[in-house]
Amino acid sequence: MKPVIAVICDTTQSGPHIYHQVGDKYVQALRKCSDVTPVLVPALSESPVAVAEIMAFADGMLFTGGYSNIERHHYGAAPAPEGEHQDPARDMNTLSALPAILKAGIPMLGICRGLQELNVALGGTLYPRLHDIEGRIDHREDKKAPIEVQYGPAHAVTVTKGGLLHKIVGDDVFMVNTVHGQGINKLADTLKIEALADDTTIEAVSVKDAKAFALAVQWHPEWRAWENPQSVKIFNAFGDAARAYNLSKTN
Ligand SMILES: N[C@@H](CCC(=O)NCCCC(=O)O)C(=O)O
């Protein structure tokens, strides 16, 4: 049996109805590069799927990217301007799951919004508009560009030597895509920087003294992951960590 990776959904409204969704590229990357079984968990705001229920079956969790922003009260910032795309139900589910799975030693991988959720869940803060910060480049995608350009290589990241990401990918510097308007401001005390952009934006973190694999990246390695050498290694390592966790449950 393949290990099972739980993925908490985004919520979205279509007409009169609320739907729960996960991007295809995330589950494709899990299947093709981690060799695991993805299981989507609805982000229910009423009678949510308890973290204990997830931990009963999950060998790992993937915290995906998402166009919505984390509600700013979660990190002590003033409310967002009217109309900002938010997803309170997703926030409630992911921000409660993260500390619990880290305590339980369940492997996790965060991507983009998932990195931001990890930082906020552990007490860090975000820049709500990274592009307004002196010295930072604009890390947002050009929404008018073709999707291959939006998720194509955009800037370099410099990897922390000897860190978890460095051990996984083996490269000191590599190109990544960039599809985010927010970024880490105050890094949570329990997180370690694993990669930086040239403008000092934190691009990857790991959890200090984690019981299991606990890595999050600001870029999108899931995008055509099987075509990207660093992405293959990241998803392979995540799948291996889930397999190890699954075996530990039976031994
Ligand atoms: N909204 C946050 C996080 C950005 C993010 O996760 N983008 C991904 C977009 C859709 C996808 O590829 O899943 C921010 O703007 O910083």
Coordinates of C-alpha atoms and ligand atoms in Angstrom, one line a residue:
M1 CA 0.0 0.0 0.0
K2 CA 1.2 3.5 -0.8
P3 CA 1.4 6.0 2.1
V4 CA -1.5 8.4 2.4
I5 CA -1.0 12.2 2.2
A6 CA -3.8 14.4 3.5
V7 CA -4.4 17.6 1.7
I8 CA -6.7 20.2 3.2
C9 CA -8.8 21.9 0.6
D10 CA -9.5 25.5 -0.3
T11 CA -13.1 26.6 -0.2
T12 CA -14.6 28.4 -3.2
Q13 CA -18.0 29.6 -4.1
S14 CA -19.6 28.8 -7.5
G15 CA -23.0 30.3 -7.9
P16 CA -25.0 29.6 -4.7
H17 CA -22.8 26.7 -3.6
I18 CA -19.5 26.3 -1.6
Y19 CA -17.0 23.7 -3.0
H20 CA -13.9 22.2 -1.5
Q21 CA -10.9 22.0 -4.0
V22 CA -7.2 21.1 -4.4
G23 CA -5.3 22.1 -7.5
D24 CA -4.6 19.2 -9.9
K25 CA -0.9 20.0 -10.1
Y26 CA -0.4 19.2 -6.4
V27 CA -2.0 15.8 -6.6
Q28 CA -0.2 15.0 -9.9
A29 CA 3.1 15.8 -8.2
L30 CA 2.3 13.7 -5.2
R31 CA 1.4 10.7 -7.5
K32 CA 4.2 11.0 -10.0
C33 CA 7.1 12.2 -7.7
S34 CA 6.2 11.1 -4.2
D35 CA 4.4 7.8 -5.2
V36 CA 1.7 8.3 -2.5
T37 CA -2.1 8.3 -2.3
P38 CA -3.4 11.9 -1.9
V39 CA -6.6 12.2 0.1
L40 CA -8.5 15.5 0.1
V41 CA -9.8 16.8 3.4
P42 CA -12.7 19.3 3.2
A43 CA -12.0 22.7 5.0
L44 CA -15.3 22.6 6.9
S45 CA -16.0 25.6 9.1
E46 CA -18.8 23.8 11.0
S47 CA -18.0 20.4 12.4
P48 CA -14.5 20.4 10.9
V49 CA -12.6 17.1 10.3
A50 CA -10.7 17.0 13.6
V51 CA -6.9 16.9 13.4
A52 CA -7.1 13.6 15.3
E53 CA -9.2 12.1 12.5
I54 CA -6.6 13.2 10.0
M55 CA -3.8 11.9 12.0
A56 CA -5.5 8.5 12.3
F57 CA -5.0 7.8 8.6
A58 CA -2.4 10.3 7.3
D59 CA 1.3 9.4 6.8
G60 CA 1.9 13.0 5.8
M61 CA 0.3 16.3 5.0
L62 CA 0.7 18.7 2.1
F63 CA -0.2 22.3 2.6
T64 CA -0.7 23.7 -0.8
G65 CA -0.6 27.1 -2.4
G66 CA -3.8 29.1 -2.8
Y67 CA -4.8 32.5 -4.3
S68 CA -6.5 33.4 -1.0
N69 CA -4.6 35.2 1.7
I70 CA -4.4 34.2 5.4
E71 CA -6.7 36.5 7.4
R72 CA -4.4 39.1 8.9
H73 CA -5.8 38.8 12.5
H74 CA -4.0 35.5 12.7
Y75 CA -0.7 37.4 12.8
G76 CA -1.8 40.5 14.6
A77 CA -2.0 42.8 11.5
A78 CA -4.8 45.2 10.7
P79 CA -7.6 43.8 8.7
A80 CA -7.2 43.5 4.9
P81 CA -8.9 46.0 2.6
E82 CA -12.5 45.1 1.6
G83 CA -12.7 42.5 -1.1
E84 CA -9.3 40.8 -0.5
H85 CA -9.6 37.1 -1.4
Q86 CA -9.5 35.2 1.9
D87 CA -10.5 31.7 3.0
P88 CA -11.3 31.6 6.7
A89 CA -12.3 28.0 6.6
R90 CA -9.0 26.9 5.2
D91 CA -7.2 29.1 7.7
M92 CA -9.1 27.5 10.6
N93 CA -8.3 23.9 9.4
T94 CA -4.6 24.4 8.4
L95 CA -3.5 26.6 11.3
S96 CA -4.9 24.1 13.8
A97 CA -3.5 21.0 12.0
L98 CA 0.1 22.3 11.7
P99 CA 1.1 22.4 15.3
A100 CA -0.6 19.1 16.0
I101 CA 1.0 17.1 13.2
L102 CA 4.4 18.6 14.0
K103 CA 4.0 17.4 17.7
A104 CA 2.9 14.0 16.5
G105 CA 5.9 13.7 14.1
I106 CA 3.8 13.4 10.9
P107 CA 5.8 14.6 7.9
M108 CA 4.7 17.8 6.2
L109 CA 5.5 19.8 3.1
G110 CA 4.3 23.3 2.7
I111 CA 4.1 25.2 -0.6
C112 CA 3.6 29.0 -1.0
R113 CA 0.5 29.7 1.1
G114 CA 1.5 26.5 3.0
L115 CA 4.8 28.1 3.9
Q116 CA 3.0 31.2 5.1
E117 CA 0.6 29.1 7.1
L118 CA 3.4 27.2 8.8
N119 CA 5.1 30.5 9.8
V120 CA 1.8 32.0 11.1
A121 CA 0.8 28.8 12.9
L122 CA 4.1 28.8 14.8
G123 CA 3.9 32.5 15.8
G124 CA 5.5 34.3 12.9
T125 CA 4.1 37.2 10.8
L126 CA 3.7 38.1 7.1
Y127 CA 4.2 41.1 4.9
P128 CA 0.7 41.4 3.5
R129 CA 2.1 43.3 0.4
L130 CA 5.6 42.2 -0.1
H131 CA 6.0 44.4 -3.2
D132 CA 5.5 47.5 -1.0
I133 CA 8.5 46.6 1.1
E134 CA 11.7 48.7 0.4
G135 CA 14.3 46.6 -1.4
R136 CA 12.0 43.7 -2.3
I137 CA 11.2 42.8 -5.9
D138 CA 7.7 42.0 -7.0
H139 CA 7.2 38.3 -6.4
R140 CA 3.7 38.2 -8.0
E141 CA 3.1 36.5 -11.3
D142 CA 2.1 38.4 -14.4
K143 CA -1.5 37.2 -14.6
K144 CA -1.7 38.3 -18.3
A145 CA 1.2 36.0 -19.2
P146 CA 0.7 32.4 -20.4
I147 CA 0.5 29.9 -17.5
E148 CA 3.8 28.4 -18.5
V149 CA 5.4 31.8 -18.0
Q150 CA 3.6 32.5 -14.7
Y151 CA 5.0 29.3 -13.3
G152 CA 8.3 29.4 -15.2
P153 CA 11.7 30.2 -13.7
A154 CA 11.6 33.8 -12.2
H155 CA 14.4 34.3 -9.8
A156 CA 17.3 32.5 -8.0
V157 CA 17.3 31.2 -4.5
T158 CA 20.4 30.6 -2.4
V159 CA 20.2 27.5 -0.3
T160 CA 21.5 27.4 3.3
K161 CA 24.5 25.2 3.2
G162 CA 24.2 22.0 5.2
G163 CA 20.5 22.5 5.8
L164 CA 17.6 20.1 5.0
L165 CA 16.9 21.6 1.6
H166 CA 20.6 21.5 0.7
K167 CA 20.8 17.8 1.6
I168 CA 17.7 17.1 -0.5
V169 CA 18.6 19.0 -3.7
G170 CA 22.4 19.2 -3.5
D171 CA 22.5 22.6 -5.2
D172 CA 23.7 25.9 -3.7
V173 CA 21.7 28.1 -6.1
F174 CA 18.8 27.4 -8.4
M175 CA 16.0 29.1 -10.2
V176 CA 12.4 29.0 -9.0
N177 CA 9.0 30.4 -10.0
T178 CA 7.2 33.0 -8.1
V179 CA 3.5 33.4 -7.6
H180 CA 3.0 35.3 -4.3
G181 CA 2.2 38.8 -3.1
Q182 CA 2.8 38.0 0.6
G183 CA 5.9 36.8 2.4
I184 CA 7.5 36.1 5.7
N185 CA 8.1 39.1 7.9
K186 CA 8.9 37.9 11.4
L187 CA 10.2 34.3 11.2
A188 CA 8.7 32.0 13.8
D189 CA 11.3 31.1 16.5
T190 CA 11.0 27.4 15.7
L191 CA 11.7 27.8 12.0
K192 CA 15.1 27.8 10.2
I193 CA 15.8 29.5 7.0
E194 CA 16.6 27.0 4.2
A195 CA 16.7 29.4 1.2
L196 CA 16.7 33.1 0.5
A197 CA 16.0 35.2 -2.6
D198 CA 18.5 37.8 -3.6
D199 CA 16.2 40.5 -2.1
T200 CA 16.3 38.6 1.3
T201 CA 12.8 37.2 0.9
I202 CA 12.7 33.9 2.8
E203 CA 12.0 31.3 0.2
A204 CA 12.2 28.0 2.2
V205 CA 12.1 27.0 5.9
S206 CA 12.3 23.9 8.0
V207 CA 11.2 23.2 11.5
K208 CA 14.0 23.2 14.0
D209 CA 14.4 19.8 15.8
A210 CA 11.4 18.4 13.9
K211 CA 10.5 14.8 14.7
A212 CA 9.9 14.2 11.0
F213 CA 10.3 15.8 7.6
A214 CA 9.0 19.4 7.9
L215 CA 9.9 21.6 5.0
A216 CA 8.1 24.5 3.3
V217 CA 8.9 26.5 0.2
Q218 CA 7.6 29.8 -1.1
W219 CA 7.8 28.8 -4.8
H220 CA 5.8 26.1 -6.6
P221 CA 7.8 22.9 -7.0
E222 CA 4.5 21.0 -7.9
W223 CA 4.3 22.8 -11.2
R224 CA 5.3 20.1 -13.7
A225 CA 7.4 18.7 -10.9
W226 CA 8.6 15.6 -12.9
E227 CA 10.4 18.0 -15.3
N228 CA 12.3 19.9 -12.6
P229 CA 15.3 18.2 -10.9
Q230 CA 14.9 20.1 -7.6
S231 CA 11.2 19.4 -7.5
V232 CA 11.6 15.7 -8.1
K233 CA 14.1 15.5 -5.2
I234 CA 11.8 17.5 -2.9
F235 CA 8.7 15.3 -3.7
N236 CA 10.8 12.1 -3.6
A237 CA 12.1 13.1 -0.1
F238 CA 8.6 13.9 1.1
G239 CA 7.3 10.5 -0.2
D240 CA 10.2 8.7 1.5
A241 CA 9.4 10.4 4.8
A242 CA 5.8 9.4 4.5
R243 CA 6.8 5.8 3.8
A244 CA 9.1 5.8 6.8
Y245 CA 6.3 7.2 9.0
N246 CA 3.9 4.5 7.7
L247 CA 6.4 1.8 8.5
S248 CA 6.9 3.2 12.0
K249 CA 3.2 2.8 12.6
T250 CA 3.4 -0.9 11.9
N251 CA 6.6 -1.7 13.8
Ligands
LIG1 N1 -2.1 34.2 -1.5 C1 -0.7 34.1 -1.0 C2 -0.1 32.7 -1.4 C3 0.1 32.7 -2.9 C4 0.0 31.3 -3.4 O1 -0.1 30.3 -2.8 N2 -0.2 31.3 -4.7 C5 -0.6 30.1 -5.5 C6 -1.7 30.4 -6.5 C7 -2.5 29.2 -6.9 C8 -1.7 27.9 -7.0 O2 -0.7 27.8 -7.7 O3 -2.0 27.0 -6.2 C9 0.2 35.2 -1.5 O4 -0.3 35.9 -2.5 O5 1.3 35.3 -1.0

